[in-house]
Tab-separated table of C-alpha atoms and ligand atoms in Angstrom:
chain	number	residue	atom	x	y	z
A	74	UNK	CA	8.351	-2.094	15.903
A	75	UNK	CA	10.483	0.568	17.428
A	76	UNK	CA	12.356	2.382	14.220
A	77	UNK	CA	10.512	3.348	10.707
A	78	UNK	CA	13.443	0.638	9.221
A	79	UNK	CA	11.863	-2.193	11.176
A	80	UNK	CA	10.933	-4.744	8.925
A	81	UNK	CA	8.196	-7.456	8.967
A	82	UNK	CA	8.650	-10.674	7.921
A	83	UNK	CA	6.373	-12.124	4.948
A	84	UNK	CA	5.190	-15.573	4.133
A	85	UNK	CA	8.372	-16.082	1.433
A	86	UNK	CA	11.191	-15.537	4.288
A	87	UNK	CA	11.455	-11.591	2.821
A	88	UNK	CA	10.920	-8.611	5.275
A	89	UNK	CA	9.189	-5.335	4.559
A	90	UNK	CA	9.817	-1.974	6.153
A	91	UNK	CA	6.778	-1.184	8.551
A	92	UNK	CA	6.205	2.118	7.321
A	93	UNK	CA	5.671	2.718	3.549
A	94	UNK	CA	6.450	6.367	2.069
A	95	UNK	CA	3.391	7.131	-0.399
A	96	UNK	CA	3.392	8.467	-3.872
A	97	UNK	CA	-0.001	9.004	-5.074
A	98	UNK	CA	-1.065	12.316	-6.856
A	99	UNK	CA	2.725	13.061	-6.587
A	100	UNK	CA	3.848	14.707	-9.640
A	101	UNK	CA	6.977	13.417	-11.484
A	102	UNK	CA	7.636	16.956	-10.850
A	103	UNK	CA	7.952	16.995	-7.429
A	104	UNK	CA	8.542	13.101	-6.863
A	105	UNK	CA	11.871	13.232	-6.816
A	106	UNK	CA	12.182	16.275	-4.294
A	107	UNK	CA	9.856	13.956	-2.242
A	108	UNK	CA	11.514	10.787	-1.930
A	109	UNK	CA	14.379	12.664	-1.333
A	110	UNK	CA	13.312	14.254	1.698
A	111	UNK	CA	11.599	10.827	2.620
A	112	UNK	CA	15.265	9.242	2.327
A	113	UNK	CA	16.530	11.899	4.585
A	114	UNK	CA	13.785	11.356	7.103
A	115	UNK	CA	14.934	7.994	7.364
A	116	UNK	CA	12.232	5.948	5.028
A	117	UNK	CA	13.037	2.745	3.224
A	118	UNK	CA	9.998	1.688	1.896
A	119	UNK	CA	8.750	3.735	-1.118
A	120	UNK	CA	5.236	3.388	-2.787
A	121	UNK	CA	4.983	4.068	-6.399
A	122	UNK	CA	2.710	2.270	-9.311
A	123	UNK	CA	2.284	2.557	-12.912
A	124	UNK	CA	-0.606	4.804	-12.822
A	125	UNK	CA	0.811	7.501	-10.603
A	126	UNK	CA	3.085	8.387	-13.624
A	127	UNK	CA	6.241	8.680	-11.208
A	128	UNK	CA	8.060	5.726	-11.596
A	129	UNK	CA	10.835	7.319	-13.258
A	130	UNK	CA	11.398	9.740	-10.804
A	131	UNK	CA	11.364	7.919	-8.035
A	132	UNK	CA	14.137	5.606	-9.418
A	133	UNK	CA	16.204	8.868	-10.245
A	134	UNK	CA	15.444	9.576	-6.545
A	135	UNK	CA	16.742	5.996	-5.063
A	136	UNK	CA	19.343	5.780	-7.444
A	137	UNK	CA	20.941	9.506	-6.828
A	138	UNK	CA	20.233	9.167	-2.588
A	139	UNK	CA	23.483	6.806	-2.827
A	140	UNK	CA	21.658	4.389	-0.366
A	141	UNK	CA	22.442	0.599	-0.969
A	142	UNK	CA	20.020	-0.934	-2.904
A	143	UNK	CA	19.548	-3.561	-0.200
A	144	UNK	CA	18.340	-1.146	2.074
A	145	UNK	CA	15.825	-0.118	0.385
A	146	UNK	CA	12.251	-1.720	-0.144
A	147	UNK	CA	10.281	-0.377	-3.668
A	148	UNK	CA	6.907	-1.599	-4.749
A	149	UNK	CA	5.273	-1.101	-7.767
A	150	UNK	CA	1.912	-2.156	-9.161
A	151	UNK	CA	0.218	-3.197	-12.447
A	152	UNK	CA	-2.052	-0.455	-13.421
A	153	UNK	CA	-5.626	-1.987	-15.047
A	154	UNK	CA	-5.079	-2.695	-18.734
A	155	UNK	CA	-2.350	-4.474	-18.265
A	156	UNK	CA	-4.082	-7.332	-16.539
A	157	UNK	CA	-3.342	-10.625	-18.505
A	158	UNK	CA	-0.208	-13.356	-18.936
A	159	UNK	CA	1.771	-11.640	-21.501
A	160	UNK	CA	0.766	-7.533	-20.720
A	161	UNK	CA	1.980	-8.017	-17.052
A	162	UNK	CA	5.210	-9.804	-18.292
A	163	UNK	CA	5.567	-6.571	-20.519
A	164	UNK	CA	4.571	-3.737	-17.749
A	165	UNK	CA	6.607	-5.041	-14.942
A	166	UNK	CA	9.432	-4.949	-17.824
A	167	UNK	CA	8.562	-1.478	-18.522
A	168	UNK	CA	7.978	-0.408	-14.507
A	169	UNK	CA	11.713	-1.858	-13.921
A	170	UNK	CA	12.940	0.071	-17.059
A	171	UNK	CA	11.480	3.595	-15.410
A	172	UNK	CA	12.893	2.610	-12.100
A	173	UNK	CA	16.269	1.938	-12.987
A	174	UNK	CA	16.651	-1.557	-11.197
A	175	UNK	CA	16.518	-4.740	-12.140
A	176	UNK	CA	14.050	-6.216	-9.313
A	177	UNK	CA	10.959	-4.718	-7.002
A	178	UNK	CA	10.713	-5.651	-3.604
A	179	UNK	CA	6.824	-6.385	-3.765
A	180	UNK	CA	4.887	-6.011	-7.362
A	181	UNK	CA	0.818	-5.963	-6.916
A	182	UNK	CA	-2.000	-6.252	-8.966
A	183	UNK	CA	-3.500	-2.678	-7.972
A	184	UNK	CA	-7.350	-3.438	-8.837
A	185	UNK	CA	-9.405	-6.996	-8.864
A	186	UNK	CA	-12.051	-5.750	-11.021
A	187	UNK	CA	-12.361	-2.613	-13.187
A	188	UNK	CA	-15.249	-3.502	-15.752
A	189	UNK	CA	-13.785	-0.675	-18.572
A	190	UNK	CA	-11.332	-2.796	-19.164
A	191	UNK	CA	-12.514	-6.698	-18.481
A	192	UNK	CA	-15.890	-8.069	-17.009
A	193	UNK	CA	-14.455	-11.290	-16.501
A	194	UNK	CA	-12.338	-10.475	-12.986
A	195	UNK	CA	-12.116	-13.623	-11.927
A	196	UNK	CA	-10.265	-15.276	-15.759
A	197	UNK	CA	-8.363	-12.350	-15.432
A	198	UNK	CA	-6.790	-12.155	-12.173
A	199	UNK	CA	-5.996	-15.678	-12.422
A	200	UNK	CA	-4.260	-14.880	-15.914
A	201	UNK	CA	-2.431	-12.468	-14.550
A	202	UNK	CA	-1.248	-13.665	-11.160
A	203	UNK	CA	0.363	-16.553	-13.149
A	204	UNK	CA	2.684	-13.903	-14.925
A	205	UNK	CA	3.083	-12.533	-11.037
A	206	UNK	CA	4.547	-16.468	-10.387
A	207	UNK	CA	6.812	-16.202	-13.501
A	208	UNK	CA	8.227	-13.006	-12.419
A	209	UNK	CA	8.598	-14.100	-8.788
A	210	UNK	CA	10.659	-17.098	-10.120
A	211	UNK	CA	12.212	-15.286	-12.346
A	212	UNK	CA	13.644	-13.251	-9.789
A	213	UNK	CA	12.828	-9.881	-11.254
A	214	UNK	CA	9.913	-9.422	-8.206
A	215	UNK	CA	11.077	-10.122	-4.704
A	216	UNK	CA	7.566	-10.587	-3.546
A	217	UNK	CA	4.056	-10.511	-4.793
A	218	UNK	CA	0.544	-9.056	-3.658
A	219	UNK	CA	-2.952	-7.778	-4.492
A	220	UNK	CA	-4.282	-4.442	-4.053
A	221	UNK	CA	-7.817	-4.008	-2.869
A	222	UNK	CA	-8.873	-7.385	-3.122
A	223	UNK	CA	-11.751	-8.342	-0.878
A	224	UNK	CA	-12.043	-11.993	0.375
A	225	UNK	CA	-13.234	-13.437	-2.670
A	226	UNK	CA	-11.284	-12.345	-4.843
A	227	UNK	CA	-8.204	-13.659	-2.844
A	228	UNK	CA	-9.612	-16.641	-2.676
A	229	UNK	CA	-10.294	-16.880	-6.247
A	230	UNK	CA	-6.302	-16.479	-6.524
A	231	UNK	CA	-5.887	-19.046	-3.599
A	232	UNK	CA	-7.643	-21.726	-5.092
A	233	UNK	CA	-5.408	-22.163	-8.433
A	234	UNK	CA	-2.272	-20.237	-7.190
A	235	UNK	CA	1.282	-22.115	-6.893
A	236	UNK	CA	2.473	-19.307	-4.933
A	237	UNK	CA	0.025	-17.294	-2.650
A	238	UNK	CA	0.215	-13.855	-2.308
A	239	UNK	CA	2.204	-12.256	0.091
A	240	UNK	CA	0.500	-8.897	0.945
A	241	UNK	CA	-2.795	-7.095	0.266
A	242	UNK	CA	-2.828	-3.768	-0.176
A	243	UNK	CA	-5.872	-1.819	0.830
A	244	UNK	CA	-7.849	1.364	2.172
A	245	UNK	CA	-6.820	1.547	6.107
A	246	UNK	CA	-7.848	4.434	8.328
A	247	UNK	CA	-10.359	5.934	11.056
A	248	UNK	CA	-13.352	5.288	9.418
A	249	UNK	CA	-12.129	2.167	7.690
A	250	UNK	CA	-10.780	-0.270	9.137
A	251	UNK	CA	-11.714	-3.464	7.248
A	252	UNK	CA	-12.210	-5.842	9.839
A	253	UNK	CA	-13.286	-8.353	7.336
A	254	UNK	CA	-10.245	-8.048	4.927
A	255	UNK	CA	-7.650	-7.522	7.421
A	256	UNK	CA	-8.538	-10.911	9.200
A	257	UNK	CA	-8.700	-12.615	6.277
A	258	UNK	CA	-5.139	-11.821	5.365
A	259	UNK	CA	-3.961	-12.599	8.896
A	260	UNK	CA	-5.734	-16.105	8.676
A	261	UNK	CA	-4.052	-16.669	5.046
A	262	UNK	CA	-0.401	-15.232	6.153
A	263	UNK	CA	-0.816	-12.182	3.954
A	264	UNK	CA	0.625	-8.784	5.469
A	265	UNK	CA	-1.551	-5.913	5.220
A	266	UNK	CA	-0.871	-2.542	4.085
A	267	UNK	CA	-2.675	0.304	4.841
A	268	UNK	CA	-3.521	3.055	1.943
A	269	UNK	CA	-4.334	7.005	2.390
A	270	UNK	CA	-3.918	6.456	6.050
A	271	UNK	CA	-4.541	9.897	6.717
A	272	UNK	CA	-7.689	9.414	4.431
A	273	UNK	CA	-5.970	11.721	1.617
A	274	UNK	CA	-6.356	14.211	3.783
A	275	UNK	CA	-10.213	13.512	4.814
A	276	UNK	CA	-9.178	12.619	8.535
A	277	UNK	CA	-7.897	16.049	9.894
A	278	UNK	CA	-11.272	17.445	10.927
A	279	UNK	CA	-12.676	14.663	12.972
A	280	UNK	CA	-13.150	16.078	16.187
A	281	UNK	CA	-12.505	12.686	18.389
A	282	UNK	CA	-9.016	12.522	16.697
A	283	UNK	CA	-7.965	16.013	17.203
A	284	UNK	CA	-9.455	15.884	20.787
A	285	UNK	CA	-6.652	13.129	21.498
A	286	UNK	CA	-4.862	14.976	19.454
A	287	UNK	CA	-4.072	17.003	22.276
A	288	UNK	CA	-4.243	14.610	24.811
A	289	UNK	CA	-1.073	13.102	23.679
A	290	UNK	CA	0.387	16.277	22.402
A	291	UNK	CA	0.787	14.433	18.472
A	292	UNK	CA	-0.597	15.264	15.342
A	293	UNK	CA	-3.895	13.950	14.079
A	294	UNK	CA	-1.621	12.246	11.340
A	295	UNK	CA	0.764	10.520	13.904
A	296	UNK	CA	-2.037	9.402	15.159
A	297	UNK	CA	-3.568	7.815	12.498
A	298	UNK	CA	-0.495	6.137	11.745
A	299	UNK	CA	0.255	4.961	15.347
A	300	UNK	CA	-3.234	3.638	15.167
A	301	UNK	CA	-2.452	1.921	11.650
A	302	UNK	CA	0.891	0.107	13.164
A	303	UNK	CA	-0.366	-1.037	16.322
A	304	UNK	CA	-2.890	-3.152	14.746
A	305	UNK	CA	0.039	-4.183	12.789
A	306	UNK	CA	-1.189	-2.554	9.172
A	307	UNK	CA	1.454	-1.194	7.257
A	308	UNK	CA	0.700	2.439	6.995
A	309	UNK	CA	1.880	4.735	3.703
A	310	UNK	CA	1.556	8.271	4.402
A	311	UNK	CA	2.188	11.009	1.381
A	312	UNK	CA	3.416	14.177	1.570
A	313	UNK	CA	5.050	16.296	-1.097
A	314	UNK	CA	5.880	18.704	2.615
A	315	UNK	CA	9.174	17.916	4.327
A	316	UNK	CA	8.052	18.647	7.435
A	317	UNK	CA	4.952	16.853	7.285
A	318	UNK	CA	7.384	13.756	5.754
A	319	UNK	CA	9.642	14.201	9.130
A	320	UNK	CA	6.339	14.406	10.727
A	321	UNK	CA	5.132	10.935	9.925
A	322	UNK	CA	8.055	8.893	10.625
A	323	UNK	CA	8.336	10.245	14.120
A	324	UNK	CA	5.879	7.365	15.125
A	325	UNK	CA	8.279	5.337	17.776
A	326	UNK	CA	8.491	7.196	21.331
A	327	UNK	CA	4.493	6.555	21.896
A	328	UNK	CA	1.933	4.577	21.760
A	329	UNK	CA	-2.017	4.489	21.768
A	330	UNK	CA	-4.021	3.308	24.905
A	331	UNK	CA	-6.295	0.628	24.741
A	332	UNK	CA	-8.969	2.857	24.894
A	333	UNK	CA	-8.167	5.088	22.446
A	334	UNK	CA	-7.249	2.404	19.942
A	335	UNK	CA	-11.270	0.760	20.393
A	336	UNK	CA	-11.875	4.500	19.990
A	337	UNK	CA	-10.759	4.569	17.097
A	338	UNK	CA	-11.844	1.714	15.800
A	339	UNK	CA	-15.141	2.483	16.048
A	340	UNK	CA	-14.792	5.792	14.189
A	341	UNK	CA	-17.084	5.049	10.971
A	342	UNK	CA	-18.126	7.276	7.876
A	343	UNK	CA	-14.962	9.615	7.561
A	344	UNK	CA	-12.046	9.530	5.294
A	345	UNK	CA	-13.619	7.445	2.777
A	346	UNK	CA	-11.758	7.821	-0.546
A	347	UNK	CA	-15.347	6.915	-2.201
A	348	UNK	CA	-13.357	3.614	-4.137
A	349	UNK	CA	-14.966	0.465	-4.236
A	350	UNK	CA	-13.237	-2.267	-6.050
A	351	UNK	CA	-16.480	-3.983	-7.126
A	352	UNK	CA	-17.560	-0.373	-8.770
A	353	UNK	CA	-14.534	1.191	-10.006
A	354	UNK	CA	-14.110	2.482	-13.115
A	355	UNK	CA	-10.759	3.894	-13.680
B	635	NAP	N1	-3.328	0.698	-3.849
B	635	NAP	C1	-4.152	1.702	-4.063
B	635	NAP	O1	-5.167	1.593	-4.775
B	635	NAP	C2	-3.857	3.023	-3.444
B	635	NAP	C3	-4.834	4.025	-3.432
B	635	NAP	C4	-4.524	5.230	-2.815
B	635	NAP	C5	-3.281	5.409	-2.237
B	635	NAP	N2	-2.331	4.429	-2.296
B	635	NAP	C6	-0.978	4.600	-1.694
B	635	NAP	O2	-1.141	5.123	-0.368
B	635	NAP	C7	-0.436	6.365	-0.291
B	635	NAP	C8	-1.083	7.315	0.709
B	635	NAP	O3	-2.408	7.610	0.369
B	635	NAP	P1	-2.848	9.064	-0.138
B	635	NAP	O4	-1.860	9.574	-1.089
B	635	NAP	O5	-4.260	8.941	-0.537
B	635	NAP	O6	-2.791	10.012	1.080
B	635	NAP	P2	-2.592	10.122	2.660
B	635	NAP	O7	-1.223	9.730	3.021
B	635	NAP	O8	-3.746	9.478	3.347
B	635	NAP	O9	-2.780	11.705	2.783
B	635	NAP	C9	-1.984	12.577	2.016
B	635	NAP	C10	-2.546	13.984	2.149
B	635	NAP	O10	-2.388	14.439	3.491
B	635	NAP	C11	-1.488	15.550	3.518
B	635	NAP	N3	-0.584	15.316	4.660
B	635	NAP	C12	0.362	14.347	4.764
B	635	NAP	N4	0.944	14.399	5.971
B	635	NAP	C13	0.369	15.413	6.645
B	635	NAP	C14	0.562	15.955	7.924
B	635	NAP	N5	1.454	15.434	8.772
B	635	NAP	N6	-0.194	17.020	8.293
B	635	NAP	C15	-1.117	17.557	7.436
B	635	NAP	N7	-1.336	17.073	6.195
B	635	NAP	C16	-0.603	16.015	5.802
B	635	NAP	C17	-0.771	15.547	2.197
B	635	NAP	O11	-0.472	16.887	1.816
B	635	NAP	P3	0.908	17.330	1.101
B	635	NAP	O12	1.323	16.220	0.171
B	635	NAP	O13	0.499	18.585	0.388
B	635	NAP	O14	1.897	17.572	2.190
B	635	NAP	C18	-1.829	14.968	1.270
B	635	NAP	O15	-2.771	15.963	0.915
B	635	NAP	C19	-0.481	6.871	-1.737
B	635	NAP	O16	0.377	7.938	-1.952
B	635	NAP	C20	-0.152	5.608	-2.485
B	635	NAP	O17	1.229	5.326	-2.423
B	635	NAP	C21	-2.614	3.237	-2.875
């Protein structure tokens, strides 16, 4: 990848930007301003879901940045309650309606397993990724992926699926790097994005990243997205900042060393966001 528009190629012959611009904890207030300035900064790929509370915004965004539709890349994601055949029919209609366009690039089931609203994960995944098929024929989702699904529950979706999932979505940073997951995907074709990849935050006062911080003269969060997109993970930074937005997409004129990548990799115990999709309760 040499340019934040470079695209990846998924398993259905689509292509997705290789850097995502994130939207989390982003007010409808200042979502707008946001993926404005991300626009600007050259971004393609924007990052919203039904529980962030944005989606409208973020369409007014898109739709007033006069950029052609084609160039851009959105994905949304089913929020929790909505699991099931007919709800996600219903809240990918109502996610399209806030956006202001009549397809996503990539919808995704944003939690296997939240036990306030279902106990029985695996019924209800299944359930539910069936409406995912229907809306990928259907043509109103260009693609379709899970969120924080561990092995399992993938494979509890590969197992009965007609079409298999195209992307997983999960926590990918300094300090977690999900060997497990991440391998998994690769060995089952699924591209993997990479979630608070500057740990929300969390990362900036780990002292091996801000010592090569200086070594290479680039932010601890360039880093952590270098790091993200040389082991081919998709990262999404946020920022409501616009220099901090400009910030993150200069990612393209160098690279990590070898060493400094294992480094990395063998960072463990920071950033944590403290979500486990076996224990959440949202
Ligand atoms: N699928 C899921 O379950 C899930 C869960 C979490 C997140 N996500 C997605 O992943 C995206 C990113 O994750 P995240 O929102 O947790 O956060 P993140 O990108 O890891 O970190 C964002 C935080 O870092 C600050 N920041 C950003 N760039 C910076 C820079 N260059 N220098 C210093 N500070 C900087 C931001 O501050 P300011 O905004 O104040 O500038 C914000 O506080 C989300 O927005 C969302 O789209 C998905």
């Amino acid at each position: 990848m040499n340019h934040i528009q470079d695209r990846i190629p998924l398993a259905n012959g689509t292509a997705i930007p290789c850097v995502g611009f994130g939207t989390w904890k982003t007010p409808a207030s200042q979502a707008a301003a946001s993926v404005a300035a991300a626009l600007a900064a050259g971004y393609r790929h924007i990052d919203t879901a039904t529980a962030y509370h944005n989606e409208q915004a973020v369409g007014e965004a898109v739709a007033a940045s006069g950029i052609p539709r084609g160039a851009l890349f959105l994905t949304t994601k089913l929020w929790n309650p909505d699991q099931g055949y007919r709800s996600t029919l219903a809240a990918c209609d109502r996610s399209l309606c806030a956006l202001g366009t009549d397809y996503v690039d990539l919808y995704l089931i944003h939690w296997p397993h939240d036990p306030k609203y279902f106990d029985n994960w695996q019924e209800v995944n299944l359930e539910t990724w069936r409406a995912f098929e229907a809306l990928y024929q259907a043509g109103k989702v260009r693609a379709i992926g899970l969120s924080n699904f561990r092995p399992r529950h993938i494979e509890n979706i590969l197992r009965s699926c007609t079409v298999k999932p195209m992307v997983d979505q999960i926590e990918f940073h300094p300090g977690m790097a999900q060997q497990e997951t991440v391998s998994f995907c690769r060995t089952h074709g699924m591209a993997v994005e990479g979630w608070s990849p500057l740990g929300s935050g969390r990362i900036f006062q780990v002292p091996e990243i801000q010592a090569m911080s200086e070594k290479y003269g680039r932010s601890v969060a360039q880093l952590c997205l270098r790091w993200a997109l040389q082991h081919d993970v998709i990262p999404l930074p946020k920022s409501v900042t616009p220099a901090r937005i400009a910030e993150n997409a200069r990612l393209f004129d160098f690279s990590l060393d070898e060493a400094d990548m294992r480094t990395l990799d063998a960072l463990t115990g920071c950033g944590w966001s403290g979500l486990d999709p076996d224990h959440l309760v949202y």
